[in-house]
Amino acid sequence: MQHSVTPVGIVHSCFKEKFAIPRQPRLAPAARGVLELLPPFDQGDAVQGLEQVSHVWLLFLFHQALEEKPRLKVRPPRLGGNKSMGVFATRATHRPNGIGQSVVRLEAVEPGRLLLSGIDLLDGTPVLDIKPYVPYADSIDNAINQMASDAPLPINVQWSDSALHQAHEHALRLAEPLVELIEQCLAQDPRPAYQVPAPERVYGVKFWDVQVRWHYPQPEVIRVLEVAREA
Ligand code: SAM
């Protein structure tokens, strides 16, 4: 059976590239975005009652990881990228039908748009469906996942004085918790597990409209060097 789906909305996210997006939602509470609802769901009727809900499940398309040929096995970054697992044992982006799911905080419901935080979604992600989080059914106290039992341990993020000053300035301009966003995302250590970073190697990523640059003075320490508006 084949069935086509049509997005109900598009996410406008702080994350402009895949690199440095947390691997799951809620790891960076300062990661915010707006889900713009598309017609006919941009009318108040479609979200009536949603203001009674603190979190929603988003079902979405990994639109920048779609592939023709399905993979049976994948190498999840969480396992260091060198161990393969059955695709259905993982939350890898490369999967049949390219469908992702994230539970995110619903900050506000406005006509035609939902304000979200704690997202792990790339800018432009098409959303296929939205469902309310149901605490008594969705939260399982004794659930086990031996591959990913706890959130990854955050690493130490330090700032150069100038980068911290720049981040505060851009936070004011954007009216966004940019310092927290940078700290929470970099604390997840975005570099691929197999990369041993030389201290002089500079990494970079774009959050909102600013380019963040950092290096690793020691293997488990990040130092933010610069937060500059993209030209
Ligand atoms: N929480 C979701 C799930 O379990 O289905 C996503 C998990 S997946 C491991 C998270 C990664 O997906 C992020 O680190 C980001 O790099 C990537 N990602 C997010 N939005 C994407 C998109 N629209 N297309 C491709 N990759 C995306």
Coordinates of C-alpha atoms and ligand atoms in Angstrom, one line a residue:
M1 CA 0.0 0.0 0.0
Q2 CA 1.2 3.5 -0.8
H3 CA 0.0 6.6 0.9
S4 CA 1.1 10.1 0.4
V5 CA 1.3 12.6 3.2
T6 CA 1.3 16.4 3.1
P7 CA 3.0 18.6 5.7
V8 CA 0.7 20.5 8.1
G9 CA 3.4 23.0 8.9
I10 CA 7.0 24.1 8.6
V11 CA 9.5 24.7 11.4
H12 CA 11.4 28.0 11.6
S13 CA 14.2 26.9 13.8
C14 CA 17.3 28.4 15.5
F15 CA 19.2 25.5 13.8
K16 CA 20.3 26.5 10.3
E17 CA 22.5 23.4 9.7
K18 CA 22.4 19.8 10.9
F19 CA 25.8 20.1 12.7
A20 CA 25.5 20.8 16.5
I21 CA 21.8 20.1 16.7
P22 CA 21.3 18.0 19.9
R23 CA 20.6 14.4 19.2
Q24 CA 17.2 14.5 20.9
P25 CA 14.7 17.1 22.0
R26 CA 14.8 18.7 25.5
L27 CA 18.6 18.5 25.7
A28 CA 18.8 22.2 24.8
P29 CA 15.7 23.9 26.4
A30 CA 16.9 27.2 24.9
A31 CA 16.5 25.9 21.4
R32 CA 13.5 27.6 20.1
G33 CA 11.5 27.8 16.9
V34 CA 8.1 28.6 15.4
L35 CA 5.9 26.0 13.8
E36 CA 4.1 27.8 11.0
L37 CA 0.8 26.0 10.2
L38 CA -0.1 25.7 6.6
P39 CA -3.6 26.0 5.1
P40 CA -6.1 24.7 6.1
F41 CA -4.5 24.2 9.5
D42 CA -3.6 27.8 9.9
Q43 CA -7.0 28.6 11.3
G44 CA -7.8 28.7 15.0
D45 CA -10.1 25.7 14.8
A46 CA -7.2 23.2 14.2
V47 CA -5.4 24.1 17.5
Q48 CA -8.5 24.8 19.7
G49 CA -7.8 23.2 23.1
L50 CA -4.0 22.9 22.5
E51 CA -3.4 25.8 25.0
Q52 CA -4.2 23.2 27.7
V53 CA -1.1 21.2 26.8
S54 CA 2.5 21.8 27.9
H55 CA 4.2 19.5 25.4
V56 CA 3.5 18.1 22.0
W57 CA 4.7 15.3 19.8
L58 CA 5.8 16.3 16.4
L59 CA 6.0 13.8 13.6
F60 CA 8.2 15.3 10.9
L61 CA 10.2 14.5 7.8
F62 CA 14.0 14.3 7.9
H63 CA 13.9 16.4 4.8
Q64 CA 17.7 16.7 4.6
A65 CA 18.4 13.0 5.0
L66 CA 16.0 11.4 2.6
E67 CA 17.4 8.4 0.6
E68 CA 16.1 6.3 -2.2
K69 CA 17.5 3.0 -0.9
P70 CA 16.4 1.9 2.6
R71 CA 19.2 1.0 5.0
L72 CA 18.7 -2.1 7.3
K73 CA 21.7 -1.1 9.5
V74 CA 22.9 2.3 10.6
R75 CA 25.8 3.6 12.7
P76 CA 24.4 5.8 15.4
P77 CA 26.6 8.7 16.5
R78 CA 25.6 7.8 20.1
L79 CA 27.5 4.6 19.8
G80 CA 30.6 6.4 18.5
G81 CA 29.7 6.0 14.8
N82 CA 31.7 2.7 14.5
K83 CA 29.1 0.2 15.6
S84 CA 26.2 -0.8 13.4
M85 CA 22.7 -1.5 14.6
G86 CA 19.4 -2.5 13.1
V87 CA 17.7 0.7 11.9
F88 CA 14.7 0.0 14.0
A89 CA 16.8 -0.2 17.1
T90 CA 17.9 3.5 16.6
R91 CA 16.6 7.0 16.2
A92 CA 18.9 7.5 13.2
T93 CA 17.8 10.1 10.6
H94 CA 18.4 7.7 7.7
R95 CA 15.3 5.5 8.0
P96 CA 12.5 4.1 5.9
N97 CA 10.0 6.9 5.1
G98 CA 12.3 9.4 6.7
I99 CA 10.0 10.1 9.6
G100 CA 11.2 11.6 12.9
Q101 CA 9.4 12.2 16.1
S102 CA 10.2 14.7 18.9
V103 CA 8.4 15.7 22.1
V104 CA 8.9 19.5 22.6
R105 CA 7.6 22.2 24.9
L106 CA 4.7 24.2 23.6
E107 CA 5.4 27.8 24.8
A108 CA 2.4 29.4 23.2
V109 CA -0.4 28.8 20.8
E110 CA -1.1 31.6 18.3
P111 CA -3.4 31.8 15.3
G112 CA -1.6 29.9 12.6
R113 CA 1.6 29.2 14.6
L114 CA 2.9 27.3 17.6
L115 CA 5.9 28.6 19.6
L116 CA 8.2 25.8 20.6
S117 CA 11.3 25.2 22.7
G118 CA 13.6 22.3 23.4
I119 CA 13.6 21.4 19.7
D120 CA 16.0 19.2 17.8
L121 CA 14.8 20.2 14.4
L122 CA 16.5 21.8 11.4
D123 CA 15.1 25.0 10.0
G124 CA 12.6 24.2 7.2
T125 CA 11.6 20.8 8.6
P126 CA 8.2 19.8 7.3
V127 CA 5.9 18.6 10.1
L128 CA 3.4 15.9 9.2
D129 CA 1.4 15.8 12.4
I130 CA 1.1 17.3 15.9
K131 CA -0.2 15.4 18.9
P132 CA -0.6 16.3 22.5
Y133 CA 1.8 14.7 25.0
V134 CA -0.3 12.5 27.3
P135 CA 1.7 12.1 30.6
Y136 CA -0.1 9.0 31.9
A137 CA 0.4 7.1 28.7
D138 CA 3.7 8.5 27.3
S139 CA 5.8 8.6 30.4
I140 CA 7.0 5.1 31.4
D141 CA 8.9 4.9 34.7
N142 CA 10.5 1.5 34.3
A143 CA 11.4 1.8 30.6
I144 CA 14.8 0.4 29.6
N145 CA 17.0 1.3 26.6
Q146 CA 20.5 -0.3 27.2
M147 CA 22.0 1.6 24.3
A148 CA 20.9 5.0 25.5
S149 CA 19.9 4.8 29.1
D150 CA 20.8 8.4 30.1
A151 CA 21.3 11.7 28.5
P152 CA 24.9 12.1 27.3
L153 CA 27.2 13.7 29.9
P154 CA 27.7 17.4 29.0
I155 CA 31.2 18.6 28.5
N156 CA 32.7 21.8 29.9
V157 CA 32.0 25.0 27.8
Q158 CA 34.1 28.0 28.4
W159 CA 34.0 31.5 26.8
S160 CA 36.5 34.0 25.7
D161 CA 35.6 37.4 27.1
S162 CA 34.9 38.8 23.7
A163 CA 32.7 35.9 22.6
L164 CA 30.6 36.1 25.7
H165 CA 30.2 39.9 25.2
Q166 CA 29.2 39.3 21.5
A167 CA 26.7 36.5 22.5
H168 CA 25.0 38.8 25.0
E169 CA 24.7 41.6 22.4
H170 CA 23.2 39.3 19.8
A171 CA 20.9 37.7 22.4
L172 CA 19.5 41.2 23.0
R173 CA 19.1 42.0 19.3
L174 CA 17.5 38.6 18.6
A175 CA 15.4 38.6 21.8
E176 CA 16.6 35.0 22.2
P177 CA 18.4 33.1 25.0
L178 CA 21.5 32.8 22.8
V179 CA 24.1 32.3 25.5
E180 CA 22.2 29.4 26.9
L181 CA 21.5 28.0 23.4
I182 CA 25.2 28.0 22.6
E183 CA 26.2 26.5 26.0
Q184 CA 23.5 23.8 25.9
C185 CA 24.3 22.7 22.3
L186 CA 28.1 22.8 22.6
A187 CA 27.9 20.9 25.9
Q188 CA 26.6 18.0 23.9
D189 CA 29.9 18.0 22.1
P190 CA 28.9 18.2 18.4
R191 CA 32.2 16.8 16.9
P192 CA 32.0 13.3 15.5
A193 CA 33.1 10.8 18.2
Y194 CA 36.0 9.6 16.1
Q195 CA 37.5 13.0 15.7
V196 CA 40.4 13.9 18.0
P197 CA 40.4 17.7 17.8
A198 CA 43.8 19.4 17.5
P199 CA 43.7 22.5 19.8
E200 CA 44.2 24.8 16.8
R201 CA 41.3 23.4 14.8
V202 CA 38.4 25.8 14.8
Y203 CA 34.8 24.4 14.5
G204 CA 31.8 26.6 13.5
V205 CA 28.1 26.5 13.2
K206 CA 25.2 28.9 12.5
F207 CA 22.5 29.4 15.2
W208 CA 19.8 32.0 14.1
D209 CA 21.9 34.5 12.0
V210 CA 25.1 34.2 13.9
Q211 CA 28.2 32.1 13.3
V212 CA 29.6 30.5 16.5
R213 CA 33.3 29.5 16.4
W214 CA 35.0 27.3 19.0
H215 CA 38.0 25.0 19.6
Y216 CA 39.0 22.3 22.0
P217 CA 41.9 23.5 24.2
Q218 CA 41.7 20.0 25.8
P219 CA 39.8 17.0 24.3
E220 CA 36.8 17.4 26.7
V221 CA 36.8 21.2 27.0
I222 CA 35.2 23.6 24.5
R223 CA 36.2 27.3 24.4
V224 CA 33.9 29.6 22.4
L225 CA 36.1 32.0 20.4
E226 CA 33.6 34.2 18.4
V227 CA 29.9 34.9 17.9
A228 CA 29.6 37.0 14.8
R229 CA 26.6 38.0 12.7
E230 CA 26.7 36.4 9.2
A231 CA 27.3 38.8 6.4
Ligands
SAM1 N1 14.0 13.2 18.0 C1 14.0 12.8 16.6 C2 13.7 11.3 16.5 O1 14.0 10.6 17.4 O2 13.1 10.9 15.5 C3 15.3 13.1 15.9 C4 16.5 12.3 16.3 S1 17.8 12.5 15.2 C5 19.0 11.4 15.9 C6 18.4 14.1 15.6 C7 19.2 14.7 14.5 O3 18.4 14.9 13.4 C8 19.7 16.1 14.9 O4 20.9 16.1 15.6 C9 19.8 16.8 13.5 O5 21.2 16.8 13.1 C10 19.0 15.9 12.6 N2 17.9 16.6 12.0 C11 17.0 17.4 12.5 N3 16.1 17.9 11.6 C12 16.4 17.3 10.5 C13 15.9 17.3 9.1 N4 14.8 18.1 8.9 N5 16.5 16.6 8.1 C14 17.6 15.9 8.4 N6 18.2 15.8 9.6 C15 17.6 16.5 10.6

